[in-house]
mmCIF file of C-alpha atoms in Angstrom:
data_model
loop_
_atom_site.group_PDB
_atom_site.id
_atom_site.type_symbol
_atom_site.label_atom_id
_atom_site.label_comp_id
_atom_site.label_asym_id
_atom_site.label_seq_id
_atom_site.Cartn_x
_atom_site.Cartn_y
_atom_site.Cartn_z
ATOM 1 C CA MET Y 1 35.375 119.556 141.550
ATOM 2 C CA THR Y 2 37.872 120.421 138.836
ATOM 3 C CA ASP Y 3 39.257 123.290 141.075
ATOM 4 C CA LEU Y 4 39.487 121.118 144.159
ATOM 5 C CA LEU Y 5 41.606 118.556 142.157
ATOM 6 C CA ILE Y 6 43.597 121.371 141.064
ATOM 7 C CA LEU Y 7 43.834 122.766 144.608
ATOM 8 C CA HIS Y 8 44.552 119.185 145.797
ATOM 9 C CA LEU Y 9 47.407 118.432 143.136
ATOM 10 C CA ILE Y 10 49.432 122.118 144.264
ATOM 11 C CA LEU Y 11 48.875 121.011 147.930
ATOM 12 C CA ALA Y 12 50.596 117.456 147.186
ATOM 13 C CA PHE Y 13 53.413 119.095 144.435
ATOM 14 C CA THR Y 14 54.334 121.429 147.538
ATOM 15 C CA VAL Y 15 53.882 118.433 150.335
ATOM 16 C CA GLY Y 16 55.911 115.970 147.858
ATOM 17 C CA GLY Y 17 58.747 118.435 146.948
ATOM 18 C CA ALA Y 18 59.558 119.247 150.326
ATOM 19 C CA TRP Y 19 59.785 115.827 151.454
ATOM 20 C CA VAL Y 20 61.877 114.524 148.471
ATOM 21 C CA SER Y 21 64.055 117.364 148.916
ATOM 22 C CA SER Y 22 64.291 116.682 152.731
ATOM 23 C CA ALA Y 23 64.807 113.039 152.412
ATOM 24 C CA THR Y 24 67.452 113.333 149.716
ATOM 25 C CA LEU Y 25 69.612 115.887 152.048
ATOM 26 C CA ILE Y 26 69.162 113.930 154.989
ATOM 27 C CA ALA Y 27 70.560 110.931 153.356
ATOM 28 C CA GLU Y 28 73.564 112.548 151.816
ATOM 29 C CA ARG Y 29 74.162 114.316 155.032
ATOM 30 C CA TYR Y 30 73.518 112.452 157.933
ATOM 31 C CA GLY Y 31 73.902 108.922 156.131
ATOM 32 C CA SER Y 32 71.748 105.828 155.103
ATOM 33 C CA ALA Y 33 70.317 105.119 158.355
ATOM 34 C CA LEU Y 34 68.432 108.129 158.954
ATOM 35 C CA GLY Y 35 67.569 108.793 155.207
ATOM 36 C CA GLY Y 36 65.884 105.361 154.752
ATOM 37 C CA LEU Y 37 64.288 106.053 157.528
ATOM 38 C CA VAL Y 38 62.524 109.348 156.419
ATOM 39 C CA GLY Y 39 62.438 108.316 152.721
ATOM 40 C CA GLY Y 40 60.272 105.094 153.606
ATOM 41 C CA LEU Y 41 57.849 107.235 155.487
ATOM 42 C CA PRO Y 42 54.343 106.903 153.970
ATOM 43 C CA ALA Y 43 54.357 110.422 152.674
ATOM 44 C CA ILE Y 44 52.694 109.944 149.148
ATOM 45 C CA SER Y 45 50.214 107.621 150.801
ATOM 46 C CA ILE Y 46 48.946 109.893 153.488
ATOM 47 C CA VAL Y 47 48.278 112.400 150.673
ATOM 48 C CA SER Y 48 46.885 109.938 148.061
ATOM 49 C CA PHE Y 49 44.540 108.350 150.554
ATOM 50 C CA LEU Y 50 43.634 111.937 151.728
ATOM 51 C CA PHE Y 51 42.454 113.033 148.300
ATOM 52 C CA ILE Y 52 40.596 110.059 147.474
ATOM 53 C CA GLY Y 53 38.604 110.057 150.242
ATOM 54 C CA LEU Y 54 37.881 113.926 150.017
ATOM 55 C CA ASN Y 55 36.922 113.676 146.367
ATOM 56 C CA GLN Y 56 35.600 109.935 145.984
ATOM 57 C CA GLY Y 57 34.434 109.420 149.423
ATOM 58 C CA PRO Y 58 35.709 107.275 152.393
ATOM 59 C CA GLN Y 59 34.603 104.288 150.869
ATOM 60 C CA SER Y 60 36.898 104.703 147.330
ATOM 61 C CA ALA Y 61 40.189 105.322 149.906
ATOM 62 C CA SER Y 62 39.130 102.363 151.878
ATOM 63 C CA GLN Y 63 38.855 100.197 148.658
ATOM 64 C CA ALA Y 64 41.968 101.934 147.530
ATOM 65 C CA THR Y 65 43.763 100.557 150.869
ATOM 66 C CA VAL Y 66 42.783 96.545 150.293
ATOM 67 C CA VAL Y 67 45.575 96.366 146.619
ATOM 68 C CA PHE Y 68 47.942 98.970 148.707
ATOM 69 C CA PRO Y 69 49.777 95.907 150.675
ATOM 70 C CA LEU Y 70 50.227 94.010 146.962
ATOM 71 C CA ALA Y 71 51.465 96.977 145.420
ATOM 72 C CA LEU Y 72 53.706 97.747 148.147
ATOM 73 C CA SER Y 73 55.323 94.918 147.828
ATOM 74 C CA PHE Y 74 55.723 95.789 144.014
ATOM 75 C CA THR Y 75 57.757 98.687 145.768
ATOM 76 C CA ILE Y 76 60.096 97.045 147.436
ATOM 77 C CA SER Y 77 60.950 94.620 144.745
ATOM 78 C CA PHE Y 78 62.067 97.958 142.880
ATOM 79 C CA LEU Y 79 64.274 98.398 145.905
ATOM 80 C CA LEU Y 80 65.663 95.017 145.709
ATOM 81 C CA VAL Y 81 66.172 94.781 142.053
ATOM 82 C CA TYR Y 82 67.994 97.967 142.120
ATOM 83 C CA ALA Y 83 70.323 96.998 144.896
ATOM 84 C CA VAL Y 84 71.138 93.845 143.166
ATOM 85 C CA VAL Y 85 71.974 94.984 139.264
ATOM 86 C CA SER Y 86 73.655 98.059 141.466
ATOM 87 C CA LYS Y 87 76.986 96.189 140.101
ATOM 88 C CA ARG Y 88 75.901 97.039 136.402
ATOM 89 C CA GLY Y 89 75.912 100.592 137.178
ATOM 90 C CA PHE Y 90 73.498 103.043 138.183
ATOM 91 C CA ARG Y 91 71.509 103.356 134.355
ATOM 92 C CA VAL Y 92 71.120 99.773 134.630
ATOM 93 C CA ALA Y 93 69.829 98.876 137.929
ATOM 94 C CA PHE Y 94 67.365 101.831 137.795
ATOM 95 C CA LEU Y 95 65.932 101.002 134.933
ATOM 96 C CA ALA Y 96 65.466 97.404 135.864
ATOM 97 C CA ALA Y 97 64.027 98.039 138.892
ATOM 98 C CA LEU Y 98 61.210 100.442 137.136
ATOM 99 C CA LEU Y 99 60.482 97.884 134.461
ATOM 100 C CA VAL Y 100 59.859 95.270 137.471
ATOM 101 C CA TRP Y 101 57.674 97.472 139.277
ATOM 102 C CA THR Y 102 55.786 99.042 135.995
ATOM 103 C CA SER Y 103 55.457 94.904 135.019
ATOM 104 C CA LEU Y 104 54.057 93.649 138.295
ATOM 105 C CA SER Y 105 51.706 97.111 138.798
ATOM 106 C CA ALA Y 106 50.232 96.545 135.334
ATOM 107 C CA ILE Y 107 49.324 92.871 135.802
ATOM 108 C CA THR Y 108 47.887 93.886 139.099
ATOM 109 C CA ALA Y 109 45.673 96.523 137.589
ATOM 110 C CA PHE Y 110 44.440 94.356 134.571
ATOM 111 C CA THR Y 111 43.766 91.112 136.897
ATOM 112 C CA ASN Y 112 41.589 93.437 139.498
ATOM 113 C CA SER Y 113 42.719 91.995 142.545
ATOM 114 C CA ARG Y 114 40.672 92.789 145.570
ATOM 115 C CA ASN Y 115 41.517 90.665 148.180
ATOM 116 C CA LEU Y 116 43.022 92.048 151.621
ATOM 117 C CA PHE Y 117 44.413 88.848 153.132
ATOM 118 C CA PHE Y 118 45.331 87.834 149.694
ATOM 119 C CA SER Y 119 47.510 91.666 149.453
ATOM 120 C CA ILE Y 120 48.572 91.373 153.184
ATOM 121 C CA GLY Y 121 50.074 87.558 152.782
ATOM 122 C CA VAL Y 122 52.062 88.620 149.729
ATOM 123 C CA PHE Y 123 53.455 91.831 151.221
ATOM 124 C CA LEU Y 124 54.473 89.958 154.289
ATOM 125 C CA SER Y 125 56.226 87.170 152.487
ATOM 126 C CA VAL Y 126 57.664 89.334 150.008
ATOM 127 C CA ALA Y 127 59.256 91.907 152.745
ATOM 128 C CA SER Y 128 60.413 89.168 155.216
ATOM 129 C CA LEU Y 129 62.273 87.572 151.879
ATOM 130 C CA TYR Y 130 63.606 90.594 150.774
ATOM 131 C CA PHE Y 131 64.783 91.503 154.215
ATOM 132 C CA TYR Y 132 66.554 88.390 154.626
ATOM 133 C CA VAL Y 133 68.758 88.834 151.556
ATOM 134 C CA LEU Y 134 69.318 92.617 151.824
ATOM 135 C CA LYS Y 135 70.479 91.650 155.000
ATOM 136 C CA ALA Y 136 72.092 88.225 155.547
ATOM 137 C CA LYS Y 137 73.248 87.469 152.010
ATOM 138 C CA MET Y 138 73.827 91.131 150.343
ATOM 139 C CA LYS Y 139 75.291 92.201 153.989
ATOM 140 C CA LEU Y 140 74.479 95.766 153.084
ATOM 141 C CA PRO Y 141 76.682 97.996 155.188
ATOM 142 C CA HIS Y 142 75.329 101.365 157.151
ATOM 143 C CA ILE Y 143 76.965 104.437 155.249
ATOM 144 C CA GLY Y 144 77.453 107.530 157.380
ATOM 145 C CA GLY Y 145 77.099 111.132 156.339
ATOM 146 C CA ALA Y 146 79.129 113.850 154.907
ATOM 147 C CA PRO Y 147 79.548 117.530 155.587
ATOM 148 C CA ILE Y 148 77.905 118.669 152.173
ATOM 149 C CA VAL Y 149 77.029 122.315 151.857
ATOM 150 C CA TYR Y 150 73.824 122.952 149.529
ATOM 151 C CA SER Y 151 72.647 125.584 147.467
ATOM 152 C CA LEU Y 152 69.075 126.896 147.090
ATOM 153 C CA PRO Y 153 68.868 125.859 143.473
ATOM 154 C CA GLN Y 154 69.875 122.261 144.214
ATOM 155 C CA ALA Y 155 67.692 121.976 146.913
ATOM 156 C CA ALA Y 156 64.852 123.597 144.931
ATOM 157 C CA LEU Y 157 65.217 121.506 141.829
ATOM 158 C CA ARG Y 158 65.256 118.794 144.069
ATOM 159 C CA ALA Y 159 61.903 120.236 145.203
ATOM 160 C CA ALA Y 160 60.350 120.517 141.639
ATOM 161 C CA VAL Y 161 61.276 117.531 140.505
ATOM 162 C CA GLY Y 162 59.717 115.540 143.489
ATOM 163 C CA GLY Y 163 56.704 117.525 143.476
ATOM 164 C CA SER Y 164 56.218 116.969 139.826
ATOM 165 C CA ILE Y 165 56.085 113.262 139.851
ATOM 166 C CA ILE Y 166 54.314 112.870 143.206
ATOM 167 C CA ALA Y 167 51.683 115.227 142.077
ATOM 168 C CA LEU Y 168 51.382 112.765 139.112
ATOM 169 C CA ALA Y 169 51.094 109.869 141.039
ATOM 170 C CA VAL Y 170 48.343 111.861 143.324
ATOM 171 C CA LEU Y 171 46.496 112.382 139.723
ATOM 172 C CA LEU Y 172 46.253 109.215 138.874
ATOM 173 C CA SER Y 173 45.234 108.017 142.300
ATOM 174 C CA GLN Y 174 42.019 110.305 141.788
ATOM 175 C CA LEU Y 175 41.619 109.448 138.006
ATOM 176 C CA GLY Y 176 41.654 105.201 138.254
ATOM 177 C CA GLY Y 177 39.404 103.109 140.186
ATOM 178 C CA PRO Y 178 40.324 101.578 143.454
ATOM 179 C CA GLU Y 179 43.222 99.341 142.090
ATOM 180 C CA VAL Y 180 45.045 102.311 140.162
ATOM 181 C CA GLY Y 181 44.327 104.295 143.325
ATOM 182 C CA GLY Y 182 46.296 101.900 145.636
ATOM 183 C CA ILE Y 183 48.802 101.194 142.943
ATOM 184 C CA ALA Y 184 49.733 105.161 142.723
ATOM 185 C CA SER Y 185 49.925 105.548 146.572
ATOM 186 C CA SER Y 186 52.770 103.490 146.480
ATOM 187 C CA PHE Y 187 54.492 104.545 143.447
ATOM 188 C CA PRO Y 188 58.256 104.468 144.459
ATOM 189 C CA ALA Y 189 58.734 108.362 143.587
ATOM 190 C CA ILE Y 190 60.466 109.365 147.094
ATOM 191 C CA PHE Y 191 62.138 105.650 146.661
ATOM 192 C CA SER Y 192 63.502 106.587 143.067
ATOM 193 C CA LEU Y 193 64.273 110.043 143.524
ATOM 194 C CA THR Y 194 66.322 109.444 147.168
ATOM 195 C CA LEU Y 195 68.423 106.782 145.140
ATOM 196 C CA PHE Y 196 68.995 109.032 142.233
ATOM 197 C CA PHE Y 197 70.351 112.150 143.942
ATOM 198 C CA SER Y 198 72.431 110.171 146.454
ATOM 199 C CA TYR Y 199 73.583 108.206 143.494
ATOM 200 C CA ARG Y 200 74.660 111.933 142.190
ATOM 201 C CA THR Y 201 75.997 113.358 144.822
ATOM 202 C CA ARG Y 202 77.686 110.632 146.871
ATOM 203 C CA GLY Y 203 77.779 107.507 144.711
ATOM 204 C CA MET Y 204 76.471 104.204 144.458
ATOM 205 C CA THR Y 205 77.740 103.168 147.881
ATOM 206 C CA LEU Y 206 75.438 105.447 149.526
ATOM 207 C CA SER Y 207 72.750 105.054 146.985
ATOM 208 C CA ARG Y 208 72.922 100.900 147.328
ATOM 209 C CA ALA Y 209 72.869 100.995 151.055
ATOM 210 C CA LEU Y 210 69.864 103.049 151.079
ATOM 211 C CA THR Y 211 67.637 100.157 150.030
ATOM 212 C CA LYS Y 212 67.467 98.160 153.255
ATOM 213 C CA PRO Y 213 66.463 100.608 155.486
ATOM 214 C CA LEU Y 214 63.796 102.141 152.776
ATOM 215 C CA LEU Y 215 62.356 98.766 152.799
ATOM 216 C CA VAL Y 216 62.202 98.646 156.526
ATOM 217 C CA SER Y 217 60.899 102.049 156.889
ATOM 218 C CA ALA Y 218 58.018 101.427 154.576
ATOM 219 C CA GLY Y 219 57.226 97.869 156.025
ATOM 220 C CA LEU Y 220 56.834 99.498 159.404
ATOM 221 C CA THR Y 221 54.515 102.671 158.887
ATOM 222 C CA ALA Y 222 52.992 102.909 155.164
ATOM 223 C CA PHE Y 223 51.807 99.275 155.163
ATOM 224 C CA PRO Y 224 50.204 99.639 158.753
ATOM 225 C CA TYR Y 225 49.036 103.052 158.087
ATOM 226 C CA SER Y 226 47.040 101.866 154.892
ATOM 227 C CA LEU Y 227 45.116 99.375 157.134
ATOM 228 C CA LEU Y 228 44.516 102.200 159.512
ATOM 229 C CA VAL Y 229 42.942 103.963 156.803
ATOM 230 C CA GLY Y 230 40.725 101.442 155.632
ATOM 231 C CA TYR Y 231 39.017 100.577 158.642
ATOM 232 C CA LEU Y 232 39.144 104.172 159.924
ATOM 233 C CA TYR Y 233 37.741 106.097 156.937
ATOM 234 C CA PRO Y 234 34.684 104.434 156.613
ATOM 235 C CA THR Y 235 33.603 104.727 160.501
ATOM 236 C CA LEU Y 236 35.312 107.991 161.362
ATOM 237 C CA GLY Y 237 35.287 109.744 158.286
ATOM 238 C CA VAL Y 238 38.113 111.315 156.164
ATOM 239 C CA GLY Y 239 39.131 114.017 158.310
ATOM 240 C CA PHE Y 240 39.353 112.587 161.930
ATOM 241 C CA GLY Y 241 40.311 108.920 160.713
ATOM 242 C CA THR Y 242 43.454 110.652 159.059
ATOM 243 C CA ILE Y 243 44.206 112.330 162.251
ATOM 244 C CA VAL Y 244 43.785 108.950 164.150
ATOM 245 C CA ALA Y 245 45.645 106.935 161.313
ATOM 246 C CA MET Y 246 48.555 109.175 161.594
ATOM 247 C CA SER Y 247 48.154 109.326 165.612
ATOM 248 C CA CYS Y 248 48.557 105.800 165.432
ATOM 249 C CA ALA Y 249 51.569 105.846 163.117
ATOM 250 C CA VAL Y 250 53.803 107.734 165.423
ATOM 251 C CA PRO Y 251 54.985 104.958 167.773
ATOM 252 C CA LEU Y 252 55.474 102.979 164.464
ATOM 253 C CA VAL Y 253 57.937 105.700 163.284
ATOM 254 C CA VAL Y 254 59.460 105.605 166.611
ATOM 255 C CA LEU Y 255 59.942 101.851 166.666
ATOM 256 C CA ALA Y 256 61.606 102.241 162.945
ATOM 257 C CA HIS Y 257 63.787 104.623 164.420
ATOM 258 C CA PHE Y 258 64.993 102.371 167.207
ATOM 259 C CA LEU Y 259 65.704 99.158 164.766
ATOM 260 C CA ILE Y 260 66.976 101.087 161.995
ATOM 261 C CA ASN Y 261 69.195 104.077 163.602
ATOM 262 C CA VAL Y 262 69.741 102.589 167.216
ATOM 263 C CA LYS Y 263 69.745 98.871 166.626
ATOM 264 C CA LYS Y 264 70.955 99.205 162.824
ATOM 265 C CA ILE Y 265 69.073 95.801 161.840
#
């Protein structure tokens, strides 16, 4: 069991590091729309649910998906708070967003909430409200890319930092119960690192603009993916359930690309 967990953490570090490095580089070079699309895809969710299923069984992974939509509403709250407070500077905005996510997640963990319909209802309400605020009220623009050249050490550093944080999130999802697993699966690791590295490279304008496409991408891909896992894992098993869930997520990624990069919502 210990050897299997270590192997899973190594894989999480590798996959997560590559994803974080790619998402941040894409955001800085190709702009907020494409960067937000990639950054919002369910990379951590796929890895976390897969490893929960392999280590603890498909039923445990399915139970973790019950709290995931609720936890994801906290993750997109991270984005909204960051966008709203960004005028006070990156450090204040980032810490405020992280504080909100931590507080809401802690309350959920202690209350032991396991109602899927409540979780879905909260997410849909929160996501709709936040999208309206970011688009209609704050009018966040789409920021284009820039011809930035990156060195291998820069990309490696991003991969190492991102991989470490995602491996930690996966570890927490393995050691905790279903509630902790669902919360850890929605941890805003890629969100936070994408915002951080884009701020360091191109400033607050791009970093702030990423919040809207990140929200849309996560809502259209990570949210339905968790529902698919919750249904498919107990019926098809972890391996085949993952393949089917990822296959079903492909058209959702295409839809997210159309809305974010083509329609520019």
